[in-house]
Every structure is written in C-alpha cells, then in structure tokens.
Amino acid sequence: MEASNVLWRYHNLQKMSFKNFGIIDPIIKAVNDIGYMLATPIQKQAIPLILEGKDIIGCAQTGTGKTAAFALPILQLLESDTKKYKMPRALVLVPTRELAIQIDQSVAAYSKHIRVSRLAIYGGVSQVTQVDRVRKGVDMLIATPGRLMDLINQGHVSLSEVKMLVLDEADSMLDMGFVHDIKRILKYIPQKRQTLFFSATMPNEIRKFANTILHQPAEINVSPVSSTAEKIVQSVSFVEKKDKAAFLANVLRNSDVKQTLIFTRTKHGADRLVRILGKGGIAAASIHGNKSQTARQRALSSFKNGGVNILIATDIAARGIDIQELPFVINYDLPVDSETYVHRIGRTGRAGKEGKALSLCSEEEKPTLLKIQKLIGFQLPIAKERNNNLSINN
C-alpha cells in the first residue's frame, strides 16, 4: 500500500472549527445545534481528505469523533450531487445493531437542515419497515453485513449506485466472522468508489485486507491503541473469583457516581450478575448478543436516560454505547485481549471529562493483568478501601 502516513497528536494540534473545512452552512448549523465547537484530531485530518475524494485507512478508537469525521463530509458530498437516485450512494458497514442505530441517530442530527435521507438496517427486527423505506429511496445506508446480504439476496437492495463506502470498526467485523459477507457485498459495489476504512486496531491481517479494497489511501493514526485517556483514573482490586460479586455490590452501594458500566466476559455471566445484584437490592440491566433487539434497546435507552444506573455488558454488545459523560467503568472480568481493556475504559473520560475505571483481578487473571500493563505502559495503582469507599492510590 502506498499510503501517506499522517500521525497527529492532540497536544500539537491548533484549535479549528468546522467552518475551516469548507463545510456548508446547513451542516455547520446542525453541528452547532448539537454543541460541537471544535473539531477533534481525526476530524481535522479526515474531513478535508474525504472532501477531496481520497481513500482513507484510519486507526481510531471509540470516542475520538470518528462518526462525524466521515459522516459530515459524506453528507456534504451527497447534498452537492443534485442528480436524483433511487438506491443508496453511500454505504456504512458496521458490526452491530447498536452501532448502526447510534450512527443513524448521529447522521439524523447532522443532516436535519439538508435533504439527504438515511436508513439503518440490521437484524433482530422485522425487515418489513426497512424494506419499505429502501423502496422509497435512501441516500445513505448504515447496515450490518448479515441483514444487508439478506436484503440483497431477496432483491430489495441494490448497491450499484454506491459512490462512498465506509467500513467502521473493521477489526470487530472481522472478529465476528463477517469477512465472507463483506467480500460478497463488495462484489455488488462499483469498483470505482471512495472507500473509508476505520479500525480500532491494525494488526497485519486487518491491514492486508485493507490493501485489497483501498486505492492509494491516506493513513490517519489517532490515539494509538496502547494509550488511555489522561483523565481516566485507573485502578485494580485483587479479588478472588468467588468473592467478586459481593465485592462489586459493596463498591456500587458506596459509590458516589450514578451511571456505571460493567463488563463481563460472557453473556451468561452478565445475566447471572444482574440476578445476584438484584437479590442484594441493586437494580441492573444487561445487554448482550442473546438479547432480542427490543430488549437491548430498552436496556440501553433506560441506561442513557437514567432509568437504570447500572448496565452490565459484553464487549461486542457495548460497541454501540456512546455516553459522553459516563463516569465509571468496571471490569468485572478482565478481557483476554489486552487491547480490549483500552476500548472498555475508553467509554469514560470522553471529551475532556474525568472518569474512573476499576478492574477486578483474580489470582488466575494476574497474567492477563501483566499483559494489559505492558500494553498501556504502566502498573495500575491498587484501589484502597477507606471508610467503606474505594479510593485510588496514585
């Protein structure tokens, strides 16, 4: 791949508003309505390149402003094309239903002052409404690979007019086994197109796959996966597996924060923890792949709106959780993949806000903890109990 390497660090970047990119006034107005004041590093680099028609390979984690980085210029390009189309001109492929819904909501906000239509299609719900919307015409399609292939095979969706393709969280899509669906989908898209490839991690197999679908891409690397936000106060407590639930309940009872996102390794573990906490008078909801789409959205909405303050999630299901001021993340189980630790705790400490991240580590998980600490470059401080409250020994 002949890629221009653009490595940007937050502290070296000057303040820049979205007006500097030549974004049209209706989109600027929508951005201002949301409250976005200054562009993030990935937005500063991606937006001009996308408007120039460049392919992009971007390594960016959740919380860096990635959605706006590709959505704003795509919306502008779609708005500037006055020709009428029946089928989508932009396609965004994502790994989960939650992320599809999240991006759809963001695009709806960005496009409210322009005439660009969008639609999210995903499994777990009836396809009737989705098919009806596609038939009426849609400019930007946000889709999970499985449902998209189903609708293509049934003849409901044509990708022959797609001019811009986005693969978001490509590493997660490949980990979830969507590679074959993606390859099949690519056959339905014109080869002459603009492709934007975003991944939180960039191992060799991901980069090799990107090589096959990108043309002379510009490379953007924002917030390397080994880095964690400076304003996240991280700590670890050494707790044996059999004692974790009781320890967690004590932490939650004495915590002064309201919203807490807890990660478990398995779907069964998430449901079990909800039951255990419930017996102790602590209300919690769980979100994972075995839940119906309705149940997942109900739990997520309740968490975002404050109906329930504790959400227990598996890693894949949590991909669509985007709460700007989430104060507390707890790793009930340490992730096997060290990079997942960075993604998990990155749910807090966003947009300059402070956050806390506590990990519960059993004796058998200590080798995993060592790998995490090697990746992030420092030893996690031990959380110490003072007056029944945990505090961080920095």
mmCIF file of C-alpha atoms in Angstrom:
data_model
loop_
_atom_site.group_PDB
_atom_site.id
_atom_site.type_symbol
_atom_site.label_atom_id
_atom_site.label_comp_id
_atom_site.label_asym_id
_atom_site.label_seq_id
_atom_site.Cartn_x
_atom_site.Cartn_y
_atom_site.Cartn_z
ATOM 1 C CA MET A 1 0.000 0.000 0.000
ATOM 2 C CA GLU A 2 1.370 3.417 -0.962
ATOM 3 C CA ALA A 3 -0.060 5.335 1.963
ATOM 4 C CA SER A 4 0.839 8.764 3.214
ATOM 5 C CA ASN A 5 1.348 8.426 6.934
ATOM 6 C CA VAL A 6 -0.326 11.184 8.934
ATOM 7 C CA LEU A 7 0.287 10.821 12.671
ATOM 8 C CA TRP A 8 -1.405 13.528 14.713
ATOM 9 C CA ARG A 9 -1.116 14.038 18.447
ATOM 10 C CA TYR A 10 -3.656 16.026 20.406
ATOM 11 C CA HIS A 11 -1.234 18.419 22.072
ATOM 12 C CA ASN A 12 0.333 19.526 18.784
ATOM 13 C CA LEU A 13 -2.908 20.486 17.067
ATOM 14 C CA GLN A 14 -4.233 24.029 16.897
ATOM 15 C CA LYS A 15 -7.873 24.776 17.598
ATOM 16 C CA MET A 16 -10.001 24.539 14.492
ATOM 17 C CA SER A 17 -13.725 24.938 13.904
ATOM 18 C CA PHE A 18 -15.724 23.057 11.296
ATOM 19 C CA LYS A 19 -16.011 26.231 9.210
ATOM 20 C CA ASN A 20 -12.338 25.908 8.319
ATOM 21 C CA PHE A 21 -13.061 22.797 6.249
ATOM 22 C CA GLY A 22 -15.494 24.468 3.853
ATOM 23 C CA ILE A 23 -18.446 22.584 5.307
ATOM 24 C CA ILE A 24 -21.709 24.099 4.042
ATOM 25 C CA ASP A 25 -23.786 26.311 6.335
ATOM 26 C CA PRO A 26 -26.752 23.929 6.871
ATOM 27 C CA ILE A 27 -24.417 21.228 8.201
ATOM 28 C CA ILE A 28 -22.497 23.784 10.282
ATOM 29 C CA LYS A 29 -25.825 24.868 11.786
ATOM 30 C CA ALA A 30 -26.664 21.255 12.695
ATOM 31 C CA VAL A 31 -23.223 20.762 14.236
ATOM 32 C CA ASN A 32 -23.674 23.938 16.276
ATOM 33 C CA ASP A 33 -27.120 22.774 17.377
ATOM 34 C CA ILE A 34 -25.530 19.628 18.798
ATOM 35 C CA GLY A 35 -22.928 21.693 20.627
ATOM 36 C CA TYR A 36 -19.801 20.667 18.723
ATOM 37 C CA MET A 37 -17.448 23.630 18.978
ATOM 38 C CA LEU A 38 -14.056 22.411 17.767
ATOM 39 C CA ALA A 39 -13.021 19.528 15.559
ATOM 40 C CA THR A 40 -11.186 16.569 17.079
ATOM 41 C CA PRO A 41 -7.836 15.417 15.633
ATOM 42 C CA ILE A 42 -9.367 12.708 13.449
ATOM 43 C CA GLN A 43 -11.976 15.154 12.149
ATOM 44 C CA LYS A 44 -9.308 17.721 11.288
ATOM 45 C CA GLN A 45 -7.447 15.212 9.179
ATOM 46 C CA ALA A 46 -10.224 13.076 7.714
ATOM 47 C CA ILE A 47 -12.738 15.720 6.629
ATOM 48 C CA PRO A 48 -10.514 17.558 4.095
ATOM 49 C CA LEU A 49 -9.233 14.269 2.655
ATOM 50 C CA ILE A 50 -12.732 12.845 2.246
ATOM 51 C CA LEU A 51 -13.957 16.038 0.588
ATOM 52 C CA GLU A 52 -11.046 15.673 -1.868
ATOM 53 C CA GLY A 53 -12.236 12.164 -2.728
ATOM 54 C CA LYS A 54 -9.304 10.335 -1.108
ATOM 55 C CA ASP A 55 -9.457 6.806 0.239
ATOM 56 C CA ILE A 56 -8.599 6.603 3.942
ATOM 57 C CA ILE A 57 -7.280 3.960 6.303
ATOM 58 C CA GLY A 58 -7.764 5.205 9.831
ATOM 59 C CA CYS A 59 -6.769 3.726 13.159
ATOM 60 C CA ALA A 60 -9.091 5.360 15.677
ATOM 61 C CA GLN A 61 -10.764 4.238 18.848
ATOM 62 C CA THR A 62 -14.309 4.811 20.003
ATOM 63 C CA GLY A 63 -14.719 8.295 21.417
ATOM 64 C CA THR A 64 -12.374 10.130 19.036
ATOM 65 C CA GLY A 65 -15.178 11.694 16.978
ATOM 66 C CA LYS A 66 -14.873 9.177 14.165
ATOM 67 C CA THR A 67 -18.557 9.190 13.155
ATOM 68 C CA ALA A 68 -18.614 12.921 12.466
ATOM 69 C CA ALA A 69 -15.224 12.612 10.758
ATOM 70 C CA PHE A 70 -16.722 10.524 7.949
ATOM 71 C CA ALA A 71 -20.406 11.477 8.160
ATOM 72 C CA LEU A 72 -20.077 15.254 7.795
ATOM 73 C CA PRO A 73 -18.083 15.217 4.527
ATOM 74 C CA ILE A 74 -20.175 12.367 3.120
ATOM 75 C CA LEU A 75 -23.355 14.327 3.810
ATOM 76 C CA GLN A 76 -21.855 17.352 2.097
ATOM 77 C CA LEU A 77 -20.880 15.317 -0.966
ATOM 78 C CA LEU A 78 -24.344 13.748 -1.119
ATOM 79 C CA GLU A 79 -26.034 17.155 -0.799
ATOM 80 C CA SER A 80 -23.903 18.645 -3.582
ATOM 81 C CA ASP A 81 -24.921 15.913 -6.042
ATOM 82 C CA THR A 82 -28.208 17.193 -7.439
ATOM 83 C CA LYS A 83 -28.910 14.139 -9.603
ATOM 84 C CA LYS A 84 -31.800 12.039 -8.300
ATOM 85 C CA TYR A 85 -31.050 8.470 -7.240
ATOM 86 C CA LYS A 86 -33.337 5.682 -6.074
ATOM 87 C CA MET A 87 -30.707 3.497 -4.449
ATOM 88 C CA PRO A 88 -28.081 4.479 -1.843
ATOM 89 C CA ARG A 89 -24.989 6.435 -2.861
ATOM 90 C CA ALA A 90 -23.210 5.943 0.462
ATOM 91 C CA LEU A 91 -22.925 2.713 2.439
ATOM 92 C CA VAL A 92 -21.638 2.420 6.008
ATOM 93 C CA LEU A 93 -20.966 -1.139 7.187
ATOM 94 C CA VAL A 94 -20.849 -1.714 10.960
ATOM 95 C CA PRO A 95 -20.529 -4.825 13.150
ATOM 96 C CA THR A 96 -23.530 -4.456 15.492
ATOM 97 C CA ARG A 97 -27.123 -3.319 15.620
ATOM 98 C CA GLU A 98 -26.335 -0.907 18.434
ATOM 99 C CA LEU A 99 -23.618 0.826 16.435
ATOM 100 C CA ALA A 100 -25.884 1.015 13.371
ATOM 101 C CA ILE A 101 -28.574 2.728 15.453
ATOM 102 C CA GLN A 102 -26.049 5.047 17.084
ATOM 103 C CA ILE A 103 -24.581 6.174 13.752
ATOM 104 C CA ASP A 104 -28.064 6.564 12.284
ATOM 105 C CA GLN A 105 -29.036 8.859 15.154
ATOM 106 C CA SER A 106 -25.873 10.918 14.699
ATOM 107 C CA VAL A 107 -26.400 11.241 10.945
ATOM 108 C CA ALA A 108 -30.012 12.261 11.560
ATOM 109 C CA ALA A 109 -28.772 15.109 13.753
ATOM 110 C CA TYR A 110 -26.072 16.185 11.292
ATOM 111 C CA SER A 111 -28.440 16.173 8.300
ATOM 112 C CA LYS A 112 -31.549 17.811 9.763
ATOM 113 C CA HIS A 113 -31.102 21.000 7.696
ATOM 114 C CA ILE A 114 -30.367 19.274 4.364
ATOM 115 C CA ARG A 115 -32.314 16.944 2.104
ATOM 116 C CA VAL A 116 -30.262 13.784 2.487
ATOM 117 C CA SER A 117 -32.123 10.668 3.579
ATOM 118 C CA ARG A 118 -30.575 7.871 5.608
ATOM 119 C CA LEU A 119 -31.611 4.453 6.888
ATOM 120 C CA ALA A 120 -30.177 1.899 9.305
ATOM 121 C CA ILE A 121 -30.816 -1.760 8.532
ATOM 122 C CA TYR A 122 -29.917 -4.571 10.933
ATOM 123 C CA GLY A 123 -31.137 -7.950 12.062
ATOM 124 C CA GLY A 124 -33.129 -8.917 15.128
ATOM 125 C CA VAL A 125 -36.207 -6.995 13.985
ATOM 126 C CA SER A 126 -38.733 -7.395 11.183
ATOM 127 C CA GLN A 127 -37.406 -6.377 7.783
ATOM 128 C CA VAL A 128 -40.778 -5.068 6.595
ATOM 129 C CA THR A 129 -40.270 -1.454 7.660
ATOM 130 C CA GLN A 130 -36.677 -1.453 6.425
ATOM 131 C CA VAL A 131 -37.671 -2.787 3.002
ATOM 132 C CA ASP A 132 -40.471 -0.221 2.736
ATOM 133 C CA ARG A 133 -38.007 2.604 3.473
ATOM 134 C CA VAL A 134 -35.495 1.323 0.919
ATOM 135 C CA ARG A 135 -38.171 1.200 -1.776
ATOM 136 C CA LYS A 136 -38.984 4.864 -1.156
ATOM 137 C CA GLY A 137 -35.346 5.738 -1.792
ATOM 138 C CA VAL A 138 -32.448 6.383 0.551
ATOM 139 C CA ASP A 139 -29.178 8.282 0.079
ATOM 140 C CA MET A 140 -27.095 6.874 2.931
ATOM 141 C CA LEU A 141 -27.426 3.308 4.150
ATOM 142 C CA ILE A 142 -26.000 2.194 7.508
ATOM 143 C CA ALA A 143 -26.034 -1.586 7.726
ATOM 144 C CA THR A 144 -24.833 -4.713 9.451
ATOM 145 C CA PRO A 145 -23.409 -7.184 6.906
ATOM 146 C CA GLY A 146 -25.807 -10.052 7.652
ATOM 147 C CA ARG A 147 -29.072 -8.156 7.193
ATOM 148 C CA LEU A 148 -27.704 -6.290 4.177
ATOM 149 C CA MET A 149 -26.824 -9.564 2.427
ATOM 150 C CA ASP A 150 -30.305 -10.911 3.227
ATOM 151 C CA LEU A 151 -31.972 -7.911 1.566
ATOM 152 C CA ILE A 152 -29.593 -8.033 -1.406
ATOM 153 C CA ASN A 153 -30.342 -11.734 -1.941
ATOM 154 C CA GLN A 154 -34.072 -11.007 -1.796
ATOM 155 C CA GLY A 155 -33.693 -8.286 -4.410
ATOM 156 C CA HIS A 156 -34.725 -5.439 -2.108
ATOM 157 C CA VAL A 157 -31.414 -3.549 -2.113
ATOM 158 C CA SER A 158 -29.143 -2.570 -4.978
ATOM 159 C CA LEU A 159 -25.654 -1.175 -4.333
ATOM 160 C CA SER A 160 -24.969 -0.293 -7.965
ATOM 161 C CA GLU A 161 -25.072 3.463 -7.245
ATOM 162 C CA VAL A 162 -22.770 3.419 -4.220
ATOM 163 C CA LYS A 163 -20.002 6.002 -4.600
ATOM 164 C CA MET A 164 -18.767 6.066 -0.990
ATOM 165 C CA LEU A 165 -18.145 3.012 1.185
ATOM 166 C CA VAL A 166 -17.293 3.140 4.897
ATOM 167 C CA LEU A 167 -16.130 0.130 6.894
ATOM 168 C CA ASP A 168 -16.405 1.163 10.532
ATOM 169 C CA GLU A 169 -14.825 -0.882 13.328
ATOM 170 C CA ALA A 170 -13.437 -3.254 10.736
ATOM 171 C CA ASP A 171 -11.494 -5.257 13.335
ATOM 172 C CA SER A 172 -14.712 -6.068 15.177
ATOM 173 C CA MET A 173 -16.486 -7.075 11.953
ATOM 174 C CA LEU A 174 -13.693 -9.472 11.049
ATOM 175 C CA ASP A 175 -13.538 -10.857 14.606
ATOM 176 C CA MET A 176 -17.272 -11.549 14.434
ATOM 177 C CA GLY A 177 -16.849 -13.586 11.243
ATOM 178 C CA PHE A 178 -18.332 -11.105 8.777
ATOM 179 C CA VAL A 179 -15.383 -11.249 6.392
ATOM 180 C CA HIS A 180 -17.191 -13.505 3.892
ATOM 181 C CA ASP A 181 -20.323 -11.346 3.913
ATOM 182 C CA ILE A 182 -18.191 -8.233 3.398
ATOM 183 C CA LYS A 183 -16.389 -9.805 0.442
ATOM 184 C CA ARG A 184 -19.728 -10.748 -1.094
ATOM 185 C CA ILE A 185 -21.117 -7.246 -0.525
ATOM 186 C CA LEU A 186 -18.071 -5.711 -2.224
ATOM 187 C CA LYS A 187 -18.951 -7.580 -5.418
ATOM 188 C CA TYR A 188 -22.198 -5.595 -5.639
ATOM 189 C CA ILE A 189 -20.473 -2.205 -5.253
ATOM 190 C CA PRO A 190 -18.802 -0.397 -8.186
ATOM 191 C CA GLN A 191 -15.021 -0.691 -8.097
ATOM 192 C CA LYS A 192 -14.767 2.999 -8.873
ATOM 193 C CA ARG A 193 -15.682 4.406 -5.485
ATOM 194 C CA GLN A 194 -14.257 6.165 -2.455
ATOM 195 C CA THR A 195 -13.510 3.804 0.433
ATOM 196 C CA LEU A 196 -13.015 4.802 4.061
ATOM 197 C CA PHE A 197 -11.639 2.070 6.313
ATOM 198 C CA PHE A 198 -11.665 2.593 10.088
ATOM 199 C CA SER A 199 -10.401 0.158 12.681
ATOM 200 C CA ALA A 200 -9.573 0.490 16.375
ATOM 201 C CA THR A 201 -6.639 -1.889 15.892
ATOM 202 C CA MET A 202 -4.490 -2.506 12.845
ATOM 203 C CA PRO A 203 -2.924 -5.984 13.021
ATOM 204 C CA ASN A 204 -1.344 -7.463 9.888
ATOM 205 C CA GLU A 205 -4.455 -9.352 8.772
ATOM 206 C CA ILE A 206 -6.580 -6.192 9.000
ATOM 207 C CA ARG A 207 -4.041 -4.164 7.046
ATOM 208 C CA LYS A 208 -3.718 -6.926 4.449
ATOM 209 C CA PHE A 209 -7.487 -6.911 3.953
ATOM 210 C CA ALA A 210 -7.499 -3.119 3.692
ATOM 211 C CA ASN A 211 -4.859 -3.356 0.959
ATOM 212 C CA THR A 212 -7.298 -5.295 -1.222
ATOM 213 C CA ILE A 213 -10.080 -2.697 -1.139
ATOM 214 C CA LEU A 214 -8.335 0.694 -0.904
ATOM 215 C CA HIS A 215 -6.657 2.764 -3.605
ATOM 216 C CA GLN A 216 -3.621 4.820 -2.558
ATOM 217 C CA PRO A 217 -5.160 5.687 0.808
ATOM 218 C CA ALA A 218 -4.098 8.415 3.178
ATOM 219 C CA GLU A 219 -3.350 6.921 6.568
ATOM 220 C CA ILE A 220 -4.528 8.544 9.779
ATOM 221 C CA ASN A 221 -3.493 7.256 13.186
ATOM 222 C CA VAL A 222 -5.197 8.913 16.146
ATOM 223 C CA SER A 223 -4.838 7.793 19.762
ATOM 224 C CA PRO A 224 -2.741 4.628 19.400
ATOM 225 C CA VAL A 225 -4.457 1.616 20.913
ATOM 226 C CA SER A 226 -1.897 1.411 23.725
ATOM 227 C CA SER A 227 -2.841 4.862 25.009
ATOM 228 C CA THR A 228 -5.541 5.590 27.571
ATOM 229 C CA ALA A 229 -7.107 8.975 28.197
ATOM 230 C CA GLU A 230 -5.183 11.040 30.724
ATOM 231 C CA LYS A 231 -8.312 11.974 32.647
ATOM 232 C CA ILE A 232 -9.312 8.370 33.348
ATOM 233 C CA VAL A 233 -8.314 7.417 36.901
ATOM 234 C CA GLN A 234 -7.492 3.724 36.627
ATOM 235 C CA SER A 235 -7.136 1.205 39.441
ATOM 236 C CA VAL A 236 -7.209 -2.503 40.205
ATOM 237 C CA SER A 237 -8.534 -4.542 43.129
ATOM 238 C CA PHE A 238 -7.339 -8.088 43.688
ATOM 239 C CA VAL A 239 -10.424 -10.181 44.372
ATOM 240 C CA GLU A 240 -10.892 -13.919 44.020
ATOM 241 C CA LYS A 241 -13.492 -15.038 41.505
ATOM 242 C CA LYS A 242 -15.915 -16.384 44.123
ATOM 243 C CA ASP A 243 -15.820 -13.080 46.021
ATOM 244 C CA LYS A 244 -16.193 -10.727 43.071
ATOM 245 C CA ALA A 245 -19.988 -10.356 43.159
ATOM 246 C CA ALA A 246 -20.061 -9.414 46.854
ATOM 247 C CA PHE A 247 -17.103 -7.067 46.391
ATOM 248 C CA LEU A 248 -18.784 -5.405 43.407
ATOM 249 C CA ALA A 249 -22.044 -4.952 45.312
ATOM 250 C CA ASN A 250 -20.136 -3.174 48.088
ATOM 251 C CA VAL A 251 -18.418 -0.894 45.567
ATOM 252 C CA LEU A 252 -21.735 0.004 43.936
ATOM 253 C CA ARG A 253 -23.503 0.676 47.242
ATOM 254 C CA ASN A 254 -20.773 3.052 48.367
ATOM 255 C CA SER A 255 -20.011 4.689 45.043
ATOM 256 C CA ASP A 256 -20.854 8.364 44.707
ATOM 257 C CA VAL A 257 -21.356 8.064 40.929
ATOM 258 C CA LYS A 258 -24.708 7.275 39.361
ATOM 259 C CA GLN A 259 -24.032 5.637 35.991
ATOM 260 C CA THR A 260 -21.770 2.598 35.966
ATOM 261 C CA LEU A 261 -20.949 0.358 33.002
ATOM 262 C CA ILE A 262 -19.725 -3.110 33.991
ATOM 263 C CA PHE A 263 -18.029 -5.540 31.607
ATOM 264 C CA THR A 264 -18.243 -9.314 31.861
ATOM 265 C CA ARG A 265 -16.564 -11.838 29.622
ATOM 266 C CA THR A 266 -19.660 -13.903 28.800
ATOM 267 C CA LYS A 267 -23.359 -13.420 28.113
ATOM 268 C CA HIS A 268 -24.257 -15.919 30.848
ATOM 269 C CA GLY A 269 -22.016 -14.051 33.279
ATOM 270 C CA ALA A 270 -23.787 -10.763 32.525
ATOM 271 C CA ASP A 271 -27.243 -12.217 33.235
ATOM 272 C CA ARG A 272 -26.021 -14.025 36.337
ATOM 273 C CA LEU A 273 -24.535 -10.830 37.736
ATOM 274 C CA VAL A 274 -27.812 -8.958 37.178
ATOM 275 C CA ARG A 275 -29.625 -11.631 39.223
ATOM 276 C CA ILE A 276 -27.065 -11.585 42.040
ATOM 277 C CA LEU A 277 -27.087 -7.797 42.316
ATOM 278 C CA GLY A 278 -30.880 -7.784 42.167
ATOM 279 C CA LYS A 279 -31.100 -10.134 45.159
ATOM 280 C CA GLY A 280 -28.968 -7.641 47.037
ATOM 281 C CA GLY A 281 -31.302 -4.780 46.218
ATOM 282 C CA ILE A 282 -29.163 -3.317 43.415
ATOM 283 C CA ALA A 283 -31.060 -2.834 40.151
ATOM 284 C CA ALA A 284 -29.102 -3.502 36.968
ATOM 285 C CA ALA A 285 -29.763 -4.383 33.334
ATOM 286 C CA SER A 286 -27.724 -6.491 30.939
ATOM 287 C CA ILE A 287 -27.027 -6.170 27.238
ATOM 288 C CA HIS A 288 -25.544 -8.906 25.045
ATOM 289 C CA GLY A 289 -25.992 -10.798 21.794
ATOM 290 C CA ASN A 290 -28.568 -13.274 23.093
ATOM 291 C CA LYS A 291 -30.998 -10.498 23.984
ATOM 292 C CA SER A 292 -33.641 -9.527 21.466
ATOM 293 C CA GLN A 293 -33.168 -6.222 19.668
ATOM 294 C CA THR A 294 -36.107 -4.755 21.583
ATOM 295 C CA ALA A 295 -34.682 -5.856 24.936
ATOM 296 C CA ARG A 296 -31.232 -4.498 24.090
ATOM 297 C CA GLN A 297 -32.557 -1.127 23.011
ATOM 298 C CA ARG A 298 -34.824 -0.912 26.056
ATOM 299 C CA ALA A 299 -31.903 -1.602 28.412
ATOM 300 C CA LEU A 300 -29.620 0.823 26.592
ATOM 301 C CA SER A 301 -32.233 3.593 26.492
ATOM 302 C CA SER A 302 -33.006 3.093 30.173
ATOM 303 C CA PHE A 303 -29.306 3.379 31.000
ATOM 304 C CA LYS A 304 -28.820 6.502 28.901
ATOM 305 C CA ASN A 305 -31.931 8.149 30.319
ATOM 306 C CA GLY A 306 -31.198 7.279 33.948
ATOM 307 C CA GLY A 307 -33.968 4.702 34.329
ATOM 308 C CA VAL A 308 -31.337 2.226 35.464
ATOM 309 C CA ASN A 309 -27.905 3.321 36.624
ATOM 310 C CA ILE A 310 -26.010 0.062 36.226
ATOM 311 C CA LEU A 311 -25.558 -1.651 32.874
ATOM 312 C CA ILE A 312 -23.728 -4.960 32.533
ATOM 313 C CA ALA A 313 -22.430 -5.692 29.043
ATOM 314 C CA THR A 314 -20.293 -7.968 26.960
ATOM 315 C CA ASP A 315 -17.706 -6.357 24.688
ATOM 316 C CA ILE A 316 -19.478 -6.807 21.355
ATOM 317 C CA ALA A 317 -22.827 -5.541 22.654
ATOM 318 C CA ALA A 318 -21.159 -2.485 24.184
ATOM 319 C CA ARG A 319 -19.899 -1.276 20.801
ATOM 320 C CA GLY A 320 -22.954 0.942 20.421
ATOM 321 C CA ILE A 321 -22.807 2.538 23.854
ATOM 322 C CA ASP A 322 -21.848 6.185 23.462
ATOM 323 C CA ILE A 323 -22.466 8.314 26.543
ATOM 324 C CA GLN A 324 -20.432 11.494 26.667
ATOM 325 C CA GLU A 325 -20.272 11.836 30.449
ATOM 326 C CA LEU A 326 -20.200 8.214 31.613
ATOM 327 C CA PRO A 327 -18.302 8.470 34.935
ATOM 328 C CA PHE A 328 -17.457 4.888 35.899
ATOM 329 C CA VAL A 329 -16.415 1.686 34.121
ATOM 330 C CA ILE A 330 -15.757 -1.567 35.968
ATOM 331 C CA ASN A 331 -14.035 -4.627 34.515
ATOM 332 C CA TYR A 332 -15.743 -7.424 36.454
ATOM 333 C CA ASP A 333 -13.785 -9.872 34.289
ATOM 334 C CA LEU A 334 -10.505 -8.825 32.735
ATOM 335 C CA PRO A 335 -10.569 -9.107 28.938
ATOM 336 C CA VAL A 336 -8.407 -11.791 27.357
ATOM 337 C CA ASP A 337 -7.282 -9.336 24.672
ATOM 338 C CA SER A 338 -5.256 -6.505 26.243
ATOM 339 C CA GLU A 339 -6.367 -4.010 23.602
ATOM 340 C CA THR A 340 -9.968 -4.614 24.641
ATOM 341 C CA TYR A 341 -9.085 -3.138 28.032
ATOM 342 C CA VAL A 342 -8.262 0.163 26.346
ATOM 343 C CA HIS A 343 -11.548 0.107 24.425
ATOM 344 C CA ARG A 344 -13.537 -0.711 27.556
ATOM 345 C CA ILE A 345 -12.214 2.045 29.763
ATOM 346 C CA GLY A 346 -12.369 4.437 26.813
ATOM 347 C CA ARG A 347 -16.134 4.541 27.404
ATOM 348 C CA THR A 348 -15.396 7.015 30.185
ATOM 349 C CA GLY A 349 -13.191 10.115 30.286
ATOM 350 C CA ARG A 350 -14.517 11.414 26.968
ATOM 351 C CA ALA A 351 -14.483 14.927 25.576
ATOM 352 C CA GLY A 352 -12.124 16.118 28.303
ATOM 353 C CA LYS A 353 -14.352 14.812 31.108
ATOM 354 C CA GLU A 354 -12.939 12.902 34.066
ATOM 355 C CA GLY A 355 -13.730 9.230 34.560
ATOM 356 C CA LYS A 356 -12.907 6.243 36.725
ATOM 357 C CA ALA A 357 -12.046 2.703 35.664
ATOM 358 C CA LEU A 358 -11.770 -0.144 38.187
ATOM 359 C CA SER A 359 -10.655 -3.670 37.312
ATOM 360 C CA LEU A 360 -11.302 -6.713 39.495
ATOM 361 C CA CYS A 361 -8.440 -9.188 39.159
ATOM 362 C CA SER A 362 -8.465 -12.742 40.490
ATOM 363 C CA GLU A 363 -5.372 -14.872 41.018
ATOM 364 C CA GLU A 364 -5.909 -16.652 37.700
ATOM 365 C CA GLU A 365 -6.242 -13.331 35.888
ATOM 366 C CA LYS A 366 -2.887 -11.924 37.046
ATOM 367 C CA PRO A 367 -1.053 -12.973 33.827
ATOM 368 C CA THR A 368 -3.745 -11.100 31.868
ATOM 369 C CA LEU A 369 -3.235 -8.028 34.062
ATOM 370 C CA LEU A 370 0.507 -8.109 33.376
ATOM 371 C CA LYS A 371 -0.171 -8.107 29.619
ATOM 372 C CA ILE A 372 -2.547 -5.151 29.972
ATOM 373 C CA GLN A 373 0.006 -3.205 31.990
ATOM 374 C CA LYS A 374 2.687 -3.958 29.422
ATOM 375 C CA LEU A 375 0.445 -2.605 26.666
ATOM 376 C CA ILE A 376 -0.517 0.622 28.445
ATOM 377 C CA GLY A 377 2.992 1.170 29.739
ATOM 378 C CA PHE A 378 2.411 1.458 33.473
ATOM 379 C CA GLN A 379 1.317 -0.514 36.517
ATOM 380 C CA LEU A 380 -2.267 0.018 37.610
ATOM 381 C CA PRO A 381 -2.496 1.521 41.103
ATOM 382 C CA ILE A 382 -4.286 -0.574 43.713
ATOM 383 C CA ALA A 383 -7.654 0.754 44.853
ATOM 384 C CA LYS A 384 -7.654 1.027 48.623
ATOM 385 C CA GLU A 385 -10.675 0.981 50.879
ATOM 386 C CA ARG A 386 -11.180 3.945 53.170
ATOM 387 C CA ASN A 387 -14.364 4.299 55.212
ATOM 388 C CA ASN A 388 -16.076 1.670 53.050
ATOM 389 C CA ASN A 389 -15.224 3.621 49.898
ATOM 390 C CA LEU A 390 -12.627 2.747 47.323
ATOM 391 C CA SER A 391 -10.013 5.388 46.560
ATOM 392 C CA ILE A 392 -7.100 5.314 44.143
ATOM 393 C CA ASN A 393 -3.564 5.282 45.451
ATOM 394 C CA ASN A 394 -1.874 7.390 42.748
#
